[in-house]
């Protein structure tokens, strides 16, 4: 048999079920579980509010410790948690606490100045009177501004609900 | 033979433990079961006659107290609805959708001093409109509910939508 000539390959592909090997398997399983729960959590996008940046059905990883040592900045995409962590909202930060946000003829204004948003591709006709972001909050909006304003979930969210950021 | 008997005894002990666990659920499990049963009652797949839709709508309304408080933060909506109204609304909604599903995620149950159960969870309601060009819909909300146990089991007395993103 060809594998007999490569004992290392054979041992890798057909390992012997020794206690040490089982311990290694258990350690890898526990590490993977912890890593993919608390560090990189896989998720699938459902819905079109972040299109075209994050299309419906696309697969990504959520980097949970992303904001452990830093604060979300304008333009970054963040994950907002709801009651638990199994369902998250993916949104883009457009304004920080204390800033004033408004939409005029589809253009986003922050502190009275239009914001350049290269990630917004479709046409937009949103109108929203100015409002100030409260302390401890961030203002988040999806990239898909072609959908009617009433159907789009956006607004200010408590900083404590930011769970992390997508890896890409 | 002795080993076989030991395995049999162990199996019987496990079976008895499982039967006890299933037959005498804790209050928390009773509430979670109620929410799961509500999800199943809301579920709709394919065409449904008026009679079946009415029966399903009545089944959905049976999860609510005779008078239920419904509140939506951010929409300035607060109303007290009767069970019959919920049944009528569920019937109308089922007629407009060819597929409906309700999922409850991450429910956290706390019990108040008067025995009421306070649940905080994320719910996802999704489906498709009736007809070939039926538009699909998907609503995700964080909700707070208050359930109280009566003679007919746990009933939902209050539902409020939590405003996570405030415009």
PDB file of N, CA and C in Angstrom, chain A residues 46-47 80-87 89 131 134 139-140 149-150 152-157 161, chain B residues 75 104-106 108 120-124 126 135 138-143 162-167:
ATOM      1  N   UNK A  46     -29.449  38.250   6.337  1.00  0.00           N
ATOM      2  CA  UNK A  46     -30.839  38.074   5.900  1.00  0.00           C
ATOM      3  C   UNK A  46     -31.434  39.461   5.708  1.00  0.00           C
ATOM      4  N   UNK A  47     -31.899  39.739   4.518  1.00  0.00           N
ATOM      5  CA  UNK A  47     -32.490  41.048   4.262  1.00  0.00           C
ATOM      6  C   UNK A  47     -31.608  41.884   3.356  1.00  0.00           C
ATOM      7  N   UNK A  80     -25.438  45.191  15.705  1.00  0.00           N
ATOM      8  CA  UNK A  80     -26.272  45.636  16.827  1.00  0.00           C
ATOM      9  C   UNK A  80     -27.057  44.443  17.338  1.00  0.00           C
ATOM     10  N   UNK A  81     -26.944  44.187  18.644  1.00  0.00           N
ATOM     11  CA  UNK A  81     -27.666  43.032  19.169  1.00  0.00           C
ATOM     12  C   UNK A  81     -29.076  43.414  19.589  1.00  0.00           C
ATOM     13  N   UNK A  82     -29.964  42.439  19.548  1.00  0.00           N
ATOM     14  CA  UNK A  82     -31.324  42.654  20.037  1.00  0.00           C
ATOM     15  C   UNK A  82     -31.391  42.029  21.428  1.00  0.00           C
ATOM     16  N   UNK A  83     -32.477  41.248  21.714  1.00  0.00           N
ATOM     17  CA  UNK A  83     -32.604  40.705  23.070  1.00  0.00           C
ATOM     18  C   UNK A  83     -31.445  39.776  23.429  1.00  0.00           C
ATOM     19  N   UNK A  84     -31.046  38.948  22.498  1.00  0.00           N
ATOM     20  CA  UNK A  84     -29.919  38.056  22.746  1.00  0.00           C
ATOM     21  C   UNK A  84     -28.846  38.341  21.720  1.00  0.00           C
ATOM     22  N   UNK A  85     -28.127  37.308  21.332  1.00  0.00           N
ATOM     23  CA  UNK A  85     -27.068  37.519  20.350  1.00  0.00           C
ATOM     24  C   UNK A  85     -27.270  36.684  19.099  1.00  0.00           C
ATOM     25  N   UNK A  86     -28.367  35.939  19.033  1.00  0.00           N
ATOM     26  CA  UNK A  86     -28.564  35.077  17.865  1.00  0.00           C
ATOM     27  C   UNK A  86     -29.042  35.853  16.647  1.00  0.00           C
ATOM     28  N   UNK A  87     -29.731  36.966  16.890  1.00  0.00           N
ATOM     29  CA  UNK A  87     -30.183  37.818  15.783  1.00  0.00           C
ATOM     30  C   UNK A  87     -29.522  39.174  15.967  1.00  0.00           C
ATOM     31  N   UNK A  89     -28.434  43.068  13.984  1.00  0.00           N
ATOM     32  CA  UNK A  89     -28.684  43.988  12.881  1.00  0.00           C
ATOM     33  C   UNK A  89     -27.333  44.513  12.420  1.00  0.00           C
ATOM     34  N   UNK A 131     -31.863  65.843  13.969  1.00  0.00           N
ATOM     35  CA  UNK A 131     -31.988  65.316  15.336  1.00  0.00           C
ATOM     36  C   UNK A 131     -30.590  65.091  15.903  1.00  0.00           C
ATOM     37  N   UNK A 134     -27.920  61.247  21.122  1.00  0.00           N
ATOM     38  CA  UNK A 134     -27.794  61.350  22.588  1.00  0.00           C
ATOM     39  C   UNK A 134     -26.453  60.805  23.092  1.00  0.00           C
ATOM     40  N   UNK A 139     -25.423  56.841  15.754  1.00  0.00           N
ATOM     41  CA  UNK A 139     -26.497  56.839  14.765  1.00  0.00           C
ATOM     42  C   UNK A 139     -26.099  55.895  13.637  1.00  0.00           C
ATOM     43  N   UNK A 140     -26.942  54.895  13.394  1.00  0.00           N
ATOM     44  CA  UNK A 140     -26.599  53.876  12.392  1.00  0.00           C
ATOM     45  C   UNK A 140     -27.684  53.808  11.315  1.00  0.00           C
ATOM     46  N   UNK A 149     -38.005  54.849   3.156  1.00  0.00           N
ATOM     47  CA  UNK A 149     -37.526  55.203   4.502  1.00  0.00           C
ATOM     48  C   UNK A 149     -38.302  54.467   5.596  1.00  0.00           C
ATOM     49  N   UNK A 150     -39.623  54.304   5.373  1.00  0.00           N
ATOM     50  CA  UNK A 150     -40.479  53.672   6.393  1.00  0.00           C
ATOM     51  C   UNK A 150     -40.120  52.200   6.599  1.00  0.00           C
ATOM     52  N   UNK A 152     -37.093  50.922   6.331  1.00  0.00           N
ATOM     53  CA  UNK A 152     -35.669  50.766   6.682  1.00  0.00           C
ATOM     54  C   UNK A 152     -35.490  51.011   8.186  1.00  0.00           C
ATOM     55  N   UNK A 153     -34.875  50.052   8.855  1.00  0.00           N
ATOM     56  CA  UNK A 153     -34.605  50.218  10.286  1.00  0.00           C
ATOM     57  C   UNK A 153     -33.309  50.994  10.462  1.00  0.00           C
ATOM     58  N   UNK A 154     -33.396  52.191  11.012  1.00  0.00           N
ATOM     59  CA  UNK A 154     -32.198  52.964  11.296  1.00  0.00           C
ATOM     60  C   UNK A 154     -32.491  53.910  12.447  1.00  0.00           C
ATOM     61  N   UNK A 155     -31.440  54.464  13.006  1.00  0.00           N
ATOM     62  CA  UNK A 155     -31.646  55.404  14.102  1.00  0.00           C
ATOM     63  C   UNK A 155     -30.520  55.318  15.105  1.00  0.00           C
ATOM     64  N   UNK A 156     -30.753  55.953  16.260  1.00  0.00           N
ATOM     65  CA  UNK A 156     -29.678  55.921  17.257  1.00  0.00           C
ATOM     66  C   UNK A 156     -29.817  54.709  18.162  1.00  0.00           C
ATOM     67  N   UNK A 157     -28.660  54.149  18.431  1.00  0.00           N
ATOM     68  CA  UNK A 157     -28.623  52.925  19.226  1.00  0.00           C
ATOM     69  C   UNK A 157     -27.637  53.093  20.368  1.00  0.00           C
ATOM     70  N   UNK A 161     -25.210  48.164  22.928  1.00  0.00           N
ATOM     71  CA  UNK A 161     -25.775  47.134  22.050  1.00  0.00           C
ATOM     72  C   UNK A 161     -24.845  46.767  20.889  1.00  0.00           C
TER      73      UNK A 161
ATOM     74  N   UNK B  75     -43.551  54.145  18.102  1.00  0.00           N
ATOM     75  CA  UNK B  75     -44.683  54.382  17.207  1.00  0.00           C
ATOM     76  C   UNK B  75     -45.804  55.101  17.963  1.00  0.00           C
ATOM     77  N   UNK B 104     -38.926  32.637  17.807  1.00  0.00           N
ATOM     78  CA  UNK B 104     -38.574  33.368  19.031  1.00  0.00           C
ATOM     79  C   UNK B 104     -37.132  32.992  19.386  1.00  0.00           C
ATOM     80  N   UNK B 105     -36.285  34.001  19.499  1.00  0.00           N
ATOM     81  CA  UNK B 105     -34.870  33.751  19.796  1.00  0.00           C
ATOM     82  C   UNK B 105     -34.499  34.312  21.171  1.00  0.00           C
ATOM     83  N   UNK B 106     -33.587  33.636  21.797  1.00  0.00           N
ATOM     84  CA  UNK B 106     -32.968  34.096  23.056  1.00  0.00           C
ATOM     85  C   UNK B 106     -33.970  34.575  24.108  1.00  0.00           C
ATOM     86  N   UNK B 108     -35.501  35.324  27.554  1.00  0.00           N
ATOM     87  CA  UNK B 108     -35.047  35.377  28.952  1.00  0.00           C
ATOM     88  C   UNK B 108     -36.295  35.539  29.806  1.00  0.00           C
ATOM     89  N   UNK B 120     -38.269  38.542  27.807  1.00  0.00           N
ATOM     90  CA  UNK B 120     -37.623  39.451  26.851  1.00  0.00           C
ATOM     91  C   UNK B 120     -37.016  38.559  25.776  1.00  0.00           C
ATOM     92  N   UNK B 121     -37.319  38.827  24.521  1.00  0.00           N
ATOM     93  CA  UNK B 121     -36.842  37.949  23.448  1.00  0.00           C
ATOM     94  C   UNK B 121     -36.764  38.717  22.140  1.00  0.00           C
ATOM     95  N   UNK B 122     -36.165  38.090  21.161  1.00  0.00           N
ATOM     96  CA  UNK B 122     -36.165  38.629  19.807  1.00  0.00           C
ATOM     97  C   UNK B 122     -37.124  37.785  18.998  1.00  0.00           C
ATOM     98  N   UNK B 123     -38.009  38.405  18.260  1.00  0.00           N
ATOM     99  CA  UNK B 123     -38.926  37.628  17.414  1.00  0.00           C
ATOM    100  C   UNK B 123     -38.707  37.999  15.957  1.00  0.00           C
ATOM    101  N   UNK B 124     -38.823  36.980  15.126  1.00  0.00           N
ATOM    102  CA  UNK B 124     -38.704  37.226  13.678  1.00  0.00           C
ATOM    103  C   UNK B 124     -39.951  36.686  13.009  1.00  0.00           C
ATOM    104  N   UNK B 126     -41.684  36.263   9.445  1.00  0.00           N
ATOM    105  CA  UNK B 126     -41.407  36.374   8.016  1.00  0.00           C
ATOM    106  C   UNK B 126     -42.371  35.541   7.205  1.00  0.00           C
ATOM    107  N   UNK B 135     -45.221  39.527  -2.326  1.00  0.00           N
ATOM    108  CA  UNK B 135     -43.988  40.124  -1.818  1.00  0.00           C
ATOM    109  C   UNK B 135     -43.600  39.464  -0.499  1.00  0.00           C
ATOM    110  N   UNK B 138     -40.287  40.524   6.156  1.00  0.00           N
ATOM    111  CA  UNK B 138     -39.479  40.043   7.287  1.00  0.00           C
ATOM    112  C   UNK B 138     -39.406  41.142   8.351  1.00  0.00           C
ATOM    113  N   UNK B 139     -39.864  40.849   9.506  1.00  0.00           N
ATOM    114  CA  UNK B 139     -39.852  41.820  10.606  1.00  0.00           C
ATOM    115  C   UNK B 139     -39.074  41.214  11.766  1.00  0.00           C
ATOM    116  N   UNK B 140     -38.124  41.955  12.271  1.00  0.00           N
ATOM    117  CA  UNK B 140     -37.364  41.486  13.430  1.00  0.00           C
ATOM    118  C   UNK B 140     -37.503  42.523  14.532  1.00  0.00           C
ATOM    119  N   UNK B 141     -37.919  42.085  15.699  1.00  0.00           N
ATOM    120  CA  UNK B 141     -38.103  43.022  16.812  1.00  0.00           C
ATOM    121  C   UNK B 141     -37.666  42.404  18.119  1.00  0.00           C
ATOM    122  N   UNK B 142     -37.224  43.272  19.006  1.00  0.00           N
ATOM    123  CA  UNK B 142     -37.035  42.829  20.384  1.00  0.00           C
ATOM    124  C   UNK B 142     -38.362  43.094  21.088  1.00  0.00           C
ATOM    125  N   UNK B 143     -38.857  42.113  21.816  1.00  0.00           N
ATOM    126  CA  UNK B 143     -40.146  42.288  22.483  1.00  0.00           C
ATOM    127  C   UNK B 143     -40.043  41.979  23.975  1.00  0.00           C
ATOM    128  N   UNK B 162     -39.764  46.711  21.712  1.00  0.00           N
ATOM    129  CA  UNK B 162     -38.692  47.572  22.235  1.00  0.00           C
ATOM    130  C   UNK B 162     -38.078  48.331  21.063  1.00  0.00           C
ATOM    131  N   UNK B 163     -37.888  49.604  21.256  1.00  0.00           N
ATOM    132  CA  UNK B 163     -37.302  50.413  20.191  1.00  0.00           C
ATOM    133  C   UNK B 163     -35.776  50.370  20.313  1.00  0.00           C
ATOM    134  N   UNK B 164     -35.152  49.523  19.512  1.00  0.00           N
ATOM    135  CA  UNK B 164     -33.684  49.390  19.579  1.00  0.00           C
ATOM    136  C   UNK B 164     -33.022  50.535  18.823  1.00  0.00           C
ATOM    137  N   UNK B 165     -33.577  50.863  17.667  1.00  0.00           N
ATOM    138  CA  UNK B 165     -33.064  51.982  16.874  1.00  0.00           C
ATOM    139  C   UNK B 165     -34.101  53.095  16.904  1.00  0.00           C
ATOM    140  N   UNK B 166     -33.729  54.206  17.499  1.00  0.00           N
ATOM    141  CA  UNK B 166     -34.677  55.311  17.599  1.00  0.00           C
ATOM    142  C   UNK B 166     -34.313  56.418  16.606  1.00  0.00           C
ATOM    143  N   UNK B 167     -35.228  56.696  15.716  1.00  0.00           N
ATOM    144  CA  UNK B 167     -34.942  57.679  14.682  1.00  0.00           C
ATOM    145  C   UNK B 167     -34.824  59.073  15.255  1.00  0.00           C
TER     146      UNK B 167
END
